[in-house]
Coordinates of C-alpha atoms in Angstrom, one line a residue:
M1 CA 3.0 -28.6 -2.9
T2 CA 4.2 -31.1 -0.3
L3 CA 1.8 -33.0 2.0
K4 CA 3.1 -30.9 5.0
K5 CA 2.3 -27.6 3.2
R6 CA -1.2 -29.0 2.2
F7 CA -1.9 -29.8 6.0
A8 CA -0.7 -26.5 7.1
F9 CA -2.9 -24.8 4.4
C10 CA -6.1 -26.7 5.6
L11 CA -5.3 -26.0 9.2
L12 CA -5.1 -22.2 8.6
L13 CA -8.3 -22.2 6.6
L14 CA -10.0 -23.9 9.5
C15 CA -8.5 -21.9 12.3
Q16 CA -7.3 -18.5 11.3
I17 CA -9.2 -15.2 11.9
I18 CA -9.6 -11.4 10.9
L19 CA -9.2 -7.9 10.9
A20 CA -5.9 -6.5 11.9
Q21 CA -5.1 -4.4 14.8
N22 CA -8.3 -3.4 16.7
D23 CA -6.5 -1.3 19.3
S24 CA -8.8 0.9 21.4
I25 CA -9.5 4.2 19.6
T26 CA -10.4 7.4 21.4
K27 CA -13.6 8.8 19.7
L28 CA -13.1 12.5 18.7
K29 CA -15.9 15.0 18.7
E30 CA -15.8 15.6 14.9
V31 CA -13.4 14.2 12.3
V32 CA -13.8 14.9 8.5
V33 CA -12.3 11.8 6.6
S34 CA -10.2 12.5 3.6
D35 CA -11.8 9.5 1.5
A36 CA -15.4 9.2 2.4
N37 CA -16.1 6.7 -0.5
L38 CA -13.7 4.2 1.1
K39 CA -16.2 3.5 3.9
K40 CA -19.4 4.3 1.9
Y41 CA -18.7 1.9 -0.9
S42 CA -16.8 -0.9 0.7
D43 CA -19.5 -3.0 2.6
S44 CA -19.1 -5.9 0.3
Q45 CA -15.2 -6.0 0.4
S46 CA -12.6 -6.5 3.1
V47 CA -10.9 -3.3 4.3
L48 CA -8.0 -3.5 6.8
M49 CA -7.2 -0.4 8.8
L50 CA -3.9 0.2 10.4
N51 CA -3.8 3.1 12.9
D52 CA -1.0 4.9 14.8
S53 CA -0.4 2.2 17.5
V54 CA 0.3 -0.3 14.7
I55 CA 2.3 2.0 12.5
N56 CA 4.7 2.8 15.5
K57 CA 5.6 -0.8 15.9
N58 CA 7.2 -1.1 12.5
E59 CA 10.2 0.5 10.7
A60 CA 9.5 3.9 9.2
L61 CA 8.9 3.0 5.5
L62 CA 5.7 1.8 4.3
T63 CA 7.0 -1.6 2.9
D64 CA 7.7 -2.8 6.4
L65 CA 4.4 -1.8 7.9
L66 CA 2.4 -3.6 5.0
N67 CA 4.8 -6.6 4.8
F68 CA 4.3 -7.5 8.5
N69 CA 0.6 -6.7 8.8
S70 CA -1.2 -7.5 5.5
T71 CA -1.5 -10.2 2.9
I72 CA 0.4 -8.2 0.2
Y73 CA 3.7 -9.6 -1.1
F74 CA 6.7 -7.4 -1.5
K75 CA 9.7 -7.7 -3.7
E76 CA 12.7 -5.6 -2.5
Y77 CA 15.9 -4.8 -4.3
G78 CA 17.5 -4.7 -1.0
R79 CA 16.7 -2.7 2.2
G80 CA 15.4 0.7 1.4
M81 CA 15.8 0.2 -2.3
L82 CA 13.0 -0.1 -4.9
S83 CA 10.0 -2.0 -3.4
T84 CA 7.1 -3.3 -5.5
V85 CA 4.0 -5.5 -4.6
A86 CA 2.0 -8.4 -5.7
F87 CA -1.6 -8.3 -4.4
R88 CA -3.8 -11.3 -5.1
G89 CA -1.2 -12.5 -7.7
T90 CA -1.2 -9.5 -9.7
T91 CA 1.7 -7.3 -10.9
A92 CA 3.2 -4.2 -9.3
S93 CA 1.1 -1.9 -11.6
Q94 CA -2.1 -3.6 -10.6
T95 CA -2.3 -2.3 -7.2
A96 CA -3.4 1.4 -6.8
V97 CA -2.1 3.7 -4.1
I98 CA -4.8 6.3 -3.1
W99 CA -3.7 9.5 -1.4
N100 CA -6.7 11.2 0.2
G101 CA -9.1 9.7 -2.4
I102 CA -6.7 10.5 -5.4
N103 CA -4.9 7.7 -7.3
I104 CA -1.2 8.4 -7.2
N105 CA 0.4 5.6 -9.0
S106 CA 3.3 6.8 -11.4
Q107 CA 2.1 8.0 -14.8
M108 CA 5.4 6.9 -16.1
N109 CA 5.6 3.1 -14.9
G110 CA 2.2 2.6 -13.5
S111 CA 3.4 1.5 -10.0
T112 CA 4.3 3.0 -6.6
D113 CA 7.6 2.5 -4.9
F114 CA 6.6 1.8 -1.2
N115 CA 10.2 2.5 0.1
T116 CA 9.6 6.2 -0.7
I117 CA 6.7 6.6 1.6
S118 CA 6.9 7.0 5.2
A119 CA 3.8 5.4 7.0
S120 CA 4.1 7.8 10.0
D121 CA 3.2 10.7 7.8
Y122 CA -0.5 9.6 7.7
N123 CA -3.3 9.3 10.3
S124 CA -4.0 5.9 9.2
V125 CA -3.2 3.3 6.4
S126 CA -6.0 1.1 5.0
V127 CA -5.8 -1.9 2.7
K128 CA -8.8 -2.7 0.6
A129 CA -8.7 -6.1 -1.1
G130 CA -10.3 -6.8 -4.5
G131 CA -11.2 -4.7 -7.5
G132 CA -11.7 -0.9 -7.2
S133 CA -11.4 0.5 -10.6
V134 CA -15.0 1.9 -10.6
L135 CA -14.0 4.2 -7.6
Y136 CA -10.3 4.7 -8.3
G137 CA -9.5 4.0 -11.9
S138 CA -6.5 2.4 -13.4
G139 CA -4.4 -0.2 -11.5
A140 CA -7.0 -0.9 -8.8
V141 CA -7.1 -4.7 -9.9
G142 CA -5.6 -6.7 -7.0
G143 CA -6.4 -4.1 -4.4
T144 CA -5.9 -0.6 -3.2
V145 CA -3.6 1.0 -0.5
H146 CA -5.1 4.1 1.2
L147 CA -2.9 6.8 2.8
N148 CA -5.3 9.0 4.8
T149 CA -5.1 12.3 6.3
D150 CA -8.2 13.1 8.4
L151 CA -8.9 16.5 9.9
G152 CA -10.4 16.9 13.3
F153 CA -12.6 20.0 14.2
Y154 CA -12.4 20.2 18.0
N155 CA -10.3 22.1 20.5
R156 CA -6.6 20.8 20.6
F157 CA -3.1 21.4 20.3
E158 CA -1.0 18.3 20.0
N159 CA 2.7 17.7 19.0
N160 CA 4.2 14.2 18.3
L161 CA 7.8 13.7 17.8
K162 CA 9.5 10.3 17.2
L163 CA 13.2 9.9 17.1
D164 CA 14.8 6.5 15.8
Y165 CA 18.4 5.3 15.7
G166 CA 19.4 1.9 14.6
S167 CA 22.0 -0.4 13.0
F168 CA 23.8 0.8 9.9
N169 CA 23.6 4.4 11.2
T170 CA 19.8 4.4 10.4
I171 CA 18.2 7.7 11.5
G172 CA 14.5 8.5 11.7
I173 CA 12.8 11.8 12.5
N174 CA 9.1 12.3 12.4
Y175 CA 7.2 15.3 13.7
K176 CA 3.5 16.1 13.5
T177 CA 1.5 19.0 15.1
N178 CA -2.2 19.3 15.2
I179 CA -3.9 22.6 15.9
S180 CA -7.7 22.9 15.7
N181 CA -11.0 24.3 17.1
E182 CA -14.6 24.0 15.9
K183 CA -13.8 26.1 12.8
W184 CA -10.2 25.5 11.9
S185 CA -8.0 22.4 11.7
A186 CA -4.4 22.3 10.7
Q187 CA -1.7 19.6 10.5
I188 CA 2.0 20.2 9.8
G189 CA 4.4 17.3 9.4
F190 CA 8.0 16.5 8.7
S191 CA 9.9 13.2 8.3
K192 CA 13.3 12.1 7.4
N193 CA 14.6 8.5 7.2
S194 CA 18.2 7.8 6.2
S195 CA 20.8 5.1 6.5
T196 CA 24.4 4.3 5.5
N197 CA 22.8 0.8 4.9
D198 CA 26.2 -1.1 4.8
Y199 CA 24.8 -4.2 6.5
K200 CA 26.8 -7.6 6.2
Y201 CA 25.5 -10.3 3.8
L202 CA 25.1 -13.4 6.0
N203 CA 27.3 -16.3 4.8
K204 CA 28.5 -14.4 1.7
Y205 CA 32.2 -13.8 1.0
T206 CA 34.4 -12.5 -1.8
W207 CA 36.8 -14.8 -3.7
K208 CA 39.5 -13.5 -1.3
G209 CA 37.5 -14.7 1.7
E210 CA 36.4 -11.2 2.8
Q211 CA 33.1 -10.6 4.4
R212 CA 30.6 -9.1 1.7
R213 CA 28.6 -6.1 2.6
N214 CA 25.8 -4.1 1.0
Q215 CA 27.7 -1.6 -1.0
N216 CA 26.3 1.7 -2.4
G217 CA 23.0 1.2 -0.5
E218 CA 22.8 4.6 1.2
Y219 CA 19.4 6.3 1.1
D220 CA 17.7 9.5 2.4
V221 CA 13.9 10.1 2.3
I222 CA 12.6 13.5 3.3
T223 CA 8.9 14.4 3.2
M224 CA 7.0 17.5 4.3
S225 CA 3.3 18.1 4.6
A226 CA 0.9 20.9 5.5
N227 CA -3.0 20.4 5.6
V228 CA -5.6 22.8 6.7
G229 CA -9.3 22.8 6.8
Y230 CA -12.0 25.4 7.4
K231 CA -15.7 24.9 8.3
F232 CA -17.9 27.8 7.0
D233 CA -20.7 26.1 8.9
S234 CA -22.0 22.7 9.9
K235 CA -22.7 21.9 6.3
N236 CA -19.8 23.5 4.2
S237 CA -16.0 23.0 4.5
L238 CA -13.0 23.5 2.5
K239 CA -9.8 21.6 2.8
L240 CA -6.3 22.0 1.4
Y241 CA -3.8 19.0 1.5
T242 CA -0.1 19.5 0.4
Q243 CA 2.9 17.2 0.5
T244 CA 6.2 17.2 -1.0
S245 CA 9.1 14.5 -0.9
N246 CA 12.4 13.8 -2.1
T247 CA 14.2 10.4 -2.2
D248 CA 18.0 10.4 -2.9
R249 CA 19.5 6.9 -2.8
N250 CA 22.2 4.8 -4.3
T251 CA 21.4 1.5 -5.8
S252 CA 23.0 -1.5 -4.1
L253 CA 25.6 -3.4 -6.1
I254 CA 25.1 -7.1 -7.1
S255 CA 28.8 -7.5 -7.4
E256 CA 32.0 -5.4 -6.4
S257 CA 32.9 -4.8 -10.0
E258 CA 29.7 -3.1 -10.8
T259 CA 29.5 0.6 -11.5
K260 CA 28.1 2.6 -8.6
S261 CA 24.8 4.3 -9.7
R262 CA 22.2 6.7 -8.1
Y263 CA 18.5 7.2 -8.2
V264 CA 16.8 10.4 -7.2
N265 CA 13.0 10.9 -7.3
G266 CA 10.4 13.2 -5.8
F267 CA 6.9 14.3 -5.9
N268 CA 4.7 17.3 -5.0
R269 CA 1.0 16.8 -4.4
N270 CA -1.6 19.4 -3.9
L271 CA -5.4 18.8 -3.3
L272 CA -8.1 21.4 -2.7
E273 CA -11.5 20.0 -1.5
Y274 CA -14.9 21.5 -1.0
D275 CA -17.7 19.5 0.9
G276 CA -21.3 20.8 0.9
D277 CA -24.4 19.2 2.5
F278 CA -27.7 20.6 1.4
G279 CA -30.1 18.1 2.8
K280 CA -30.8 15.3 0.3
F281 CA -28.2 16.7 -2.0
T282 CA -24.5 16.6 -1.2
T283 CA -21.5 17.7 -3.2
N284 CA -17.7 17.0 -3.1
L285 CA -15.4 18.9 -5.4
K286 CA -11.8 18.1 -5.7
T287 CA -8.9 19.8 -7.8
A288 CA -5.4 18.2 -7.5
Y289 CA -2.1 19.1 -9.0
I290 CA 0.4 16.2 -8.8
F291 CA 4.1 16.4 -10.1
E292 CA 6.6 13.6 -10.1
N293 CA 10.2 13.4 -11.5
Y294 CA 13.2 11.1 -11.3
Q295 CA 16.9 11.4 -12.3
Y296 CA 19.0 8.2 -12.8
F297 CA 22.7 8.5 -12.7
G298 CA 24.4 5.5 -14.2
D299 CA 27.7 6.4 -12.8
N300 CA 27.9 8.2 -9.6
S301 CA 31.4 9.8 -10.4
T302 CA 29.7 11.8 -13.2
N303 CA 26.9 14.3 -13.5
N304 CA 25.3 12.6 -16.5
F305 CA 21.7 11.3 -15.9
T306 CA 18.6 10.3 -17.6
Y307 CA 15.3 11.8 -16.4
G308 CA 11.5 11.7 -16.5
K309 CA 8.8 14.1 -15.3
T310 CA 5.0 14.2 -15.3
E311 CA 2.5 17.0 -14.3
S312 CA -1.1 15.9 -13.7
L313 CA -4.1 18.1 -13.2
I314 CA -7.1 16.3 -11.7
T315 CA -10.6 17.8 -11.3
K316 CA -13.4 15.7 -9.8
G317 CA -17.0 16.3 -9.0
D318 CA -19.0 14.1 -6.8
F319 CA -22.8 14.9 -6.6
G320 CA -24.8 12.8 -4.3
Y321 CA -28.6 12.6 -3.9
Q322 CA -30.6 10.7 -1.3
I323 CA -33.5 9.2 -3.3
S324 CA -35.2 7.6 -0.3
K325 CA -34.3 6.7 3.2
S326 CA -32.6 3.5 2.0
T327 CA -31.0 4.6 -1.3
Q328 CA -28.4 7.1 -2.3
I329 CA -26.8 7.7 -5.6
N330 CA -23.6 9.5 -6.5
V331 CA -22.8 10.8 -10.0
I332 CA -19.1 11.4 -10.3
L333 CA -17.4 13.3 -13.2
E334 CA -13.6 13.4 -13.5
Y335 CA -11.1 15.0 -15.8
N336 CA -7.3 14.1 -15.8
R337 CA -4.6 15.9 -18.0
T338 CA -1.1 14.5 -17.6
K339 CA 1.8 16.1 -19.4
G340 CA 4.9 13.8 -19.5
F341 CA 8.5 14.5 -20.8
G342 CA 11.7 12.7 -20.3
S343 CA 14.8 11.3 -22.0
G344 CA 13.2 8.0 -22.6
F345 CA 9.7 8.8 -23.8
G346 CA 9.8 12.3 -25.3
D347 CA 7.1 14.9 -24.7
H348 CA 3.4 13.9 -24.7
V349 CA 0.0 14.9 -23.3
R350 CA -2.7 12.5 -22.3
E351 CA -6.3 13.6 -21.4
I352 CA -8.8 11.3 -19.8
S353 CA -12.4 12.1 -19.1
S354 CA -14.5 9.7 -17.0
A355 CA -18.1 9.4 -15.7
F356 CA -19.4 6.9 -13.2
L357 CA -22.5 6.2 -11.2
L358 CA -22.5 4.7 -7.7
V359 CA -25.6 3.4 -5.9
N360 CA -25.8 2.6 -2.2
Q361 CA -28.9 0.8 -0.8
E362 CA -29.6 -0.1 2.8
L363 CA -32.6 -2.2 2.5
S364 CA -32.6 -2.9 6.3
A365 CA -29.9 -2.6 9.2
E366 CA -28.7 -6.2 8.1
W367 CA -28.8 -5.9 4.3
K368 CA -26.8 -3.5 2.3
N369 CA -26.1 -3.4 -1.5
E370 CA -23.9 -1.3 -3.7
F371 CA -23.5 -0.8 -7.3
G372 CA -21.1 1.2 -9.5
I373 CA -20.4 1.6 -13.3
R374 CA -17.6 3.7 -14.9
K375 CA -16.6 4.7 -18.5
E376 CA -13.4 6.5 -19.5
F377 CA -12.8 8.5 -22.7
T378 CA -9.5 9.3 -24.2
D379 CA -7.7 9.2 -27.6
N380 CA -4.9 6.9 -26.4
Y381 CA -6.8 3.7 -26.0
E382 CA -10.3 2.3 -25.9
S383 CA -11.5 1.9 -22.3
P384 CA -13.8 -1.0 -21.4
V385 CA -17.0 -0.4 -19.4
L386 CA -16.2 -1.1 -15.7
F387 CA -18.6 -2.2 -13.0
S388 CA -18.9 -3.3 -9.5
L389 CA -21.8 -5.1 -7.7
G390 CA -21.8 -6.0 -4.1
S391 CA -24.0 -7.1 -1.3
S392 CA -23.6 -7.6 2.4
Y393 CA -26.1 -9.4 4.8
Q394 CA -25.7 -9.5 8.6
F395 CA -27.5 -12.8 9.4
S396 CA -26.6 -12.4 13.0
K397 CA -24.3 -10.7 15.5
L398 CA -22.0 -13.7 14.8
Y399 CA -22.0 -13.9 11.0
N400 CA -21.9 -11.4 8.1
L401 CA -21.8 -12.6 4.3
K402 CA -20.3 -10.5 1.7
L403 CA -20.4 -10.9 -2.2
N404 CA -18.8 -8.7 -4.8
L405 CA -18.4 -9.0 -8.6
S406 CA -16.4 -6.4 -10.5
R407 CA -14.6 -5.6 -13.8
N408 CA -11.4 -3.7 -13.5
F409 CA -8.5 -2.4 -15.7
R410 CA -5.1 -0.9 -16.0
I411 CA -4.2 1.7 -18.8
P412 CA -0.9 1.6 -20.6
T413 CA 1.6 4.0 -19.0
F414 CA 3.7 6.7 -20.7
N415 CA 6.7 4.1 -20.8
D416 CA 4.4 1.5 -22.5
L417 CA 3.1 3.9 -25.1
Y418 CA 6.0 6.2 -25.9
W419 CA 9.3 4.8 -24.9
E420 CA 11.5 5.9 -27.8
T421 CA 13.0 2.5 -28.4
G422 CA 10.1 0.0 -28.4
G423 CA 7.0 2.0 -27.3
N424 CA 3.7 0.7 -28.6
P425 CA 1.0 3.4 -29.1
D426 CA -1.6 0.6 -30.2
L427 CA -1.8 -1.1 -26.8
K428 CA -5.1 -1.9 -25.1
P429 CA -5.8 -1.7 -21.3
E430 CA -5.5 -4.8 -19.3
S431 CA -8.9 -5.9 -18.3
S432 CA -10.0 -8.2 -15.5
Y433 CA -13.2 -9.8 -14.1
Q434 CA -13.2 -10.6 -10.3
A435 CA -15.6 -12.4 -8.0
E436 CA -15.3 -12.9 -4.3
I437 CA -17.2 -14.1 -1.3
G438 CA -16.4 -13.1 2.2
N439 CA -17.4 -14.5 5.6
V440 CA -17.0 -12.3 8.7
F441 CA -17.4 -13.9 12.1
T442 CA -17.4 -11.9 15.3
F443 CA -17.6 -13.4 18.8
K444 CA -17.0 -11.4 21.9
N445 CA -13.3 -10.2 21.6
I446 CA -12.6 -12.4 18.4
S447 CA -13.0 -11.2 14.7
L448 CA -12.4 -13.3 11.7
T449 CA -12.8 -12.7 8.0
Q450 CA -12.4 -15.4 5.4
T451 CA -12.5 -14.5 1.8
F452 CA -12.3 -16.6 -1.4
Y453 CA -11.9 -15.0 -4.8
Y454 CA -11.3 -15.7 -8.5
M455 CA -9.9 -13.3 -11.1
K456 CA -9.5 -13.6 -14.8
I457 CA -7.1 -11.2 -16.4
K458 CA -6.8 -10.6 -20.1
D459 CA -4.6 -8.5 -22.4
L460 CA -1.8 -8.5 -19.8
L461 CA 0.9 -6.0 -20.7
Q462 CA 4.4 -7.5 -20.9
W463 CA 7.7 -6.3 -22.5
I464 CA 8.9 -9.0 -24.9
P465 CA 11.9 -9.1 -27.4
G466 CA 10.9 -8.2 -30.9
N467 CA 12.6 -7.4 -34.2
K468 CA 16.4 -6.9 -33.9
G469 CA 16.2 -7.8 -30.2
I470 CA 14.3 -4.6 -29.4
W471 CA 12.0 -5.1 -26.3
S472 CA 8.5 -3.7 -26.7
P473 CA 5.3 -4.0 -24.7
Q474 CA 2.5 -6.2 -26.1
N475 CA -0.9 -7.4 -25.0
T476 CA -0.1 -11.0 -24.5
D477 CA -1.1 -13.4 -21.9
K478 CA -4.3 -14.3 -20.0
V479 CA -3.9 -15.0 -16.3
N480 CA -6.3 -16.9 -13.9
S481 CA -5.7 -16.0 -10.2
Y482 CA -7.7 -17.5 -7.4
G483 CA -7.1 -18.0 -3.7
A484 CA -8.2 -17.3 -0.1
E485 CA -7.4 -14.7 2.5
T486 CA -7.7 -14.8 6.2
L487 CA -7.6 -12.0 8.7
L488 CA -7.7 -12.4 12.5
S489 CA -8.0 -10.1 15.5
W490 CA -8.2 -11.0 19.1
K491 CA -7.9 -9.0 22.3
T492 CA -8.7 -9.5 26.1
H493 CA -7.4 -8.2 29.4
F494 CA -7.1 -9.7 33.0
G495 CA -7.1 -6.8 35.4
K496 CA -4.2 -4.4 34.3
N497 CA -2.8 -7.0 31.8
Y498 CA -3.9 -6.5 28.2
F499 CA -3.3 -8.9 25.4
A500 CA -3.9 -8.7 21.7
A501 CA -3.2 -11.0 18.8
N502 CA -3.4 -10.4 15.0
A503 CA -2.8 -12.7 12.0
T504 CA -3.2 -12.8 8.2
Y505 CA -2.9 -15.6 5.8
A506 CA -3.0 -15.7 1.9
Y507 CA -3.0 -18.6 -0.4
T508 CA -2.5 -17.4 -4.1
A509 CA -2.5 -19.4 -7.2
S510 CA -1.9 -17.0 -10.2
K511 CA -1.3 -18.8 -13.4
N512 CA -0.8 -18.3 -17.1
E513 CA -3.9 -19.7 -18.8
E514 CA -2.1 -21.2 -21.6
T515 CA 0.8 -22.8 -19.8
E516 CA -0.8 -23.4 -16.3
K517 CA 2.4 -22.0 -14.8
Q518 CA 2.5 -19.9 -11.7
L519 CA 3.4 -16.3 -12.4
F520 CA 7.1 -15.6 -11.3
Y521 CA 7.5 -13.7 -7.9
V522 CA 4.1 -14.7 -6.7
P523 CA 4.3 -17.0 -3.5
F524 CA 1.6 -19.7 -2.9
N525 CA 1.6 -18.8 0.7
K526 CA 2.1 -15.9 3.0
V527 CA 1.6 -15.7 6.7
T528 CA 1.9 -12.8 9.2
G529 CA 1.3 -12.8 13.0
S530 CA 1.8 -10.5 16.0
I531 CA 1.1 -10.7 19.7
S532 CA 1.3 -7.8 22.1
Y533 CA 1.1 -7.4 25.9
S534 CA 0.9 -4.2 28.0
R535 CA 0.5 -3.4 31.6
N536 CA 0.6 0.2 33.1
R537 CA 3.6 1.9 31.5
I538 CA 5.2 -1.1 29.9
S539 CA 4.3 -2.7 26.6
A540 CA 5.9 -5.4 24.4
Y541 CA 5.2 -7.2 21.1
Y542 CA 6.4 -10.0 18.8
Q543 CA 5.9 -10.1 15.0
F544 CA 6.3 -12.9 12.5
L545 CA 6.4 -13.1 8.7
F546 CA 6.5 -16.3 6.4
N547 CA 6.8 -16.1 2.7
D548 CA 6.6 -19.2 0.6
F549 CA 9.2 -19.9 -2.2
V550 CA 8.7 -18.0 -5.5
Y551 CA 9.7 -19.0 -9.1
T552 CA 12.0 -16.5 -10.8
R553 CA 11.4 -17.7 -14.3
E554 CA 8.3 -18.0 -16.4
D555 CA 8.7 -21.6 -17.1
N556 CA 8.8 -22.4 -13.4
D557 CA 12.1 -24.0 -13.4
P558 CA 12.4 -25.6 -9.9
T559 CA 16.2 -24.8 -9.7
E560 CA 15.5 -21.0 -10.4
I561 CA 13.7 -20.1 -7.2
I562 CA 13.9 -17.9 -4.2
N563 CA 13.7 -20.0 -1.2
D564 CA 10.9 -19.6 1.5
Y565 CA 11.9 -17.6 4.6
N566 CA 10.5 -16.5 8.0
V567 CA 11.5 -13.3 9.8
S568 CA 10.5 -12.2 13.3
N569 CA 10.8 -8.9 15.2
I570 CA 10.5 -8.2 18.9
G571 CA 10.0 -4.8 20.7
I572 CA 9.5 -3.3 24.1
D573 CA 9.0 0.2 25.4
Y574 CA 8.3 2.1 28.6
D575 CA 6.2 5.3 29.1
F576 CA 7.8 7.6 31.7
K577 CA 4.7 9.6 31.7
F578 CA 6.7 12.9 31.3
L579 CA 4.6 15.4 29.4
D580 CA 1.5 13.6 27.9
S581 CA 3.7 10.7 27.0
F582 CA 7.5 10.0 27.0
K583 CA 8.1 6.5 25.6
L584 CA 11.6 5.0 25.1
G585 CA 11.7 1.7 23.2
F586 CA 14.1 -1.0 21.9
Q587 CA 13.5 -3.3 18.9
V588 CA 15.3 -6.3 17.6
L589 CA 14.7 -6.9 13.9
N590 CA 15.2 -10.3 12.2
L591 CA 15.4 -11.7 15.7
L592 CA 16.8 -15.2 14.7
N593 CA 19.3 -13.7 12.3
K594 CA 17.8 -15.4 9.2
E595 CA 19.5 -15.3 5.9
Y596 CA 16.9 -14.3 3.3
E597 CA 16.1 -12.3 0.2
S598 CA 13.0 -11.5 -1.8
L599 CA 14.7 -10.8 -5.0
E600 CA 17.6 -12.7 -6.7
Y601 CA 21.1 -11.5 -5.5
R602 CA 19.6 -8.8 -3.2
P603 CA 20.3 -10.2 0.3
M604 CA 18.4 -8.5 3.3
P605 CA 20.2 -7.7 6.6
G606 CA 20.5 -10.2 9.4
R607 CA 19.8 -9.4 13.1
N608 CA 19.7 -5.6 13.6
F609 CA 18.6 -3.2 16.3
N610 CA 16.6 0.1 16.6
M611 CA 16.0 2.5 19.5
Y612 CA 13.3 5.1 19.5
L613 CA 11.9 7.9 21.6
T614 CA 8.4 9.1 21.3
L615 CA 7.2 12.4 22.8
K616 CA 3.6 13.7 22.9
F617 CA 3.0 17.1 24.3

């Protein structure tokens, strides 16, 4: 690292500050949250919550929201194409995505494609840094991303419609309606995001001198959801969440001579949940059915494809008991049965049973402790005993200290275990130990969190070449990851002029224990920032993202890197105050027309534009 970067790193550690996006929130009469344990058992870790006002300032797909507002690093195979993450220096399969309290990472490859999810489909999106396998199971190693659908029980009838049109014939439609009273609550939503996606590659030409474009990059993402809740009385409620989605996209070409291919994938998620409150005893029962599938067409001109499907049935019972005024315990039993079948891994069934105990203790208003332990049982692998131990102490209004120690894991996927050419049924789960210390400072309208962490991962799963050149997954490397994260939030107003600023910073060293080499596609530094201004009916904002260079080879060859890049966006909108709200807005994305890519030979677009209309009635 150069002297200049060392100086910048030290400066950021000294002056940067927390939580993202503390926009004013209207307090509702009663809201039932979809993932109560996210708040109840997160006192000792950092949770970043992004609400509607932040979601609407970003492009529709989840990648853009998190890329510009969190410390997570994204690797994209082109705009709108496959998008995977690295959280605290871990792999794409070591970040769990949680939908209303249920882990929805793919059973086939263990990860989630963030460009198949529209952020506007949810009430809020939260990012929890650090280990969470005790609560959420496999993959919750680097952190978790939470997609929350909360139901409000109060008299209302609301409709929200957002229409987008941008460069490359990009079209976005998002509609949500909320209907509720003190007994019933219902939400219905629809979103569609599509694009011809034929943007120019900056400073790239064919051998004939012709301008190169993103070829075969079309995509179309459609999602529908319906959620309903009923309160029998003040202590008993029943909720049903359903969501179905289909993503149909071509895969961008690296060269003009490549064969055009296409990838179609979708999911259907259904969750029935019962909540009961019987004084000292509480119960939460969940039953979920999740279906996912894909079809890959190696040649668009034919109807030949490979495919994969999984069907998962999840039942979960959470039984809580208030031992004393200061201590509550939760005993949780979970059963997961997944049937997978496909052209690559055959027909298999996996059954997992798990039991875990959670303890929450509030010794005083200032001092809170939490403890959890989990064990899974299955014939496919031997699961380690997982634990989480955390403490939070509020020394004063100014300073809060957080400590957390955990053991986390990731199980082998269907592809790892059963791929017909190279699958390895003898794999062990990846296991990791993680320790972190968080410092939270709050002063008037400024909030800052500084977190330092250390993580040790063993039995890392990697596909490596074996006999006769056949690739096979093996438990190979040990990885040490350590770093610092900073989150900042500031807001103030002068008369009718309102200002807000937010920033995040991550320093990440994630190295192979044997070679001391940085893992490829893990940047040492990532910085995001935003500033917004509003007065009466007008509002404007500016966003900034910096990603440090990344190695693309395991040996850290300095000639094989992706250069650092910075990208900025600017936007403005005006509320005509027709109906409840009638906003017309305009955005300039990649304002400075920077040439950049997050994956080799996958250029991202230069300066482009987006217009949007938001109606509330």
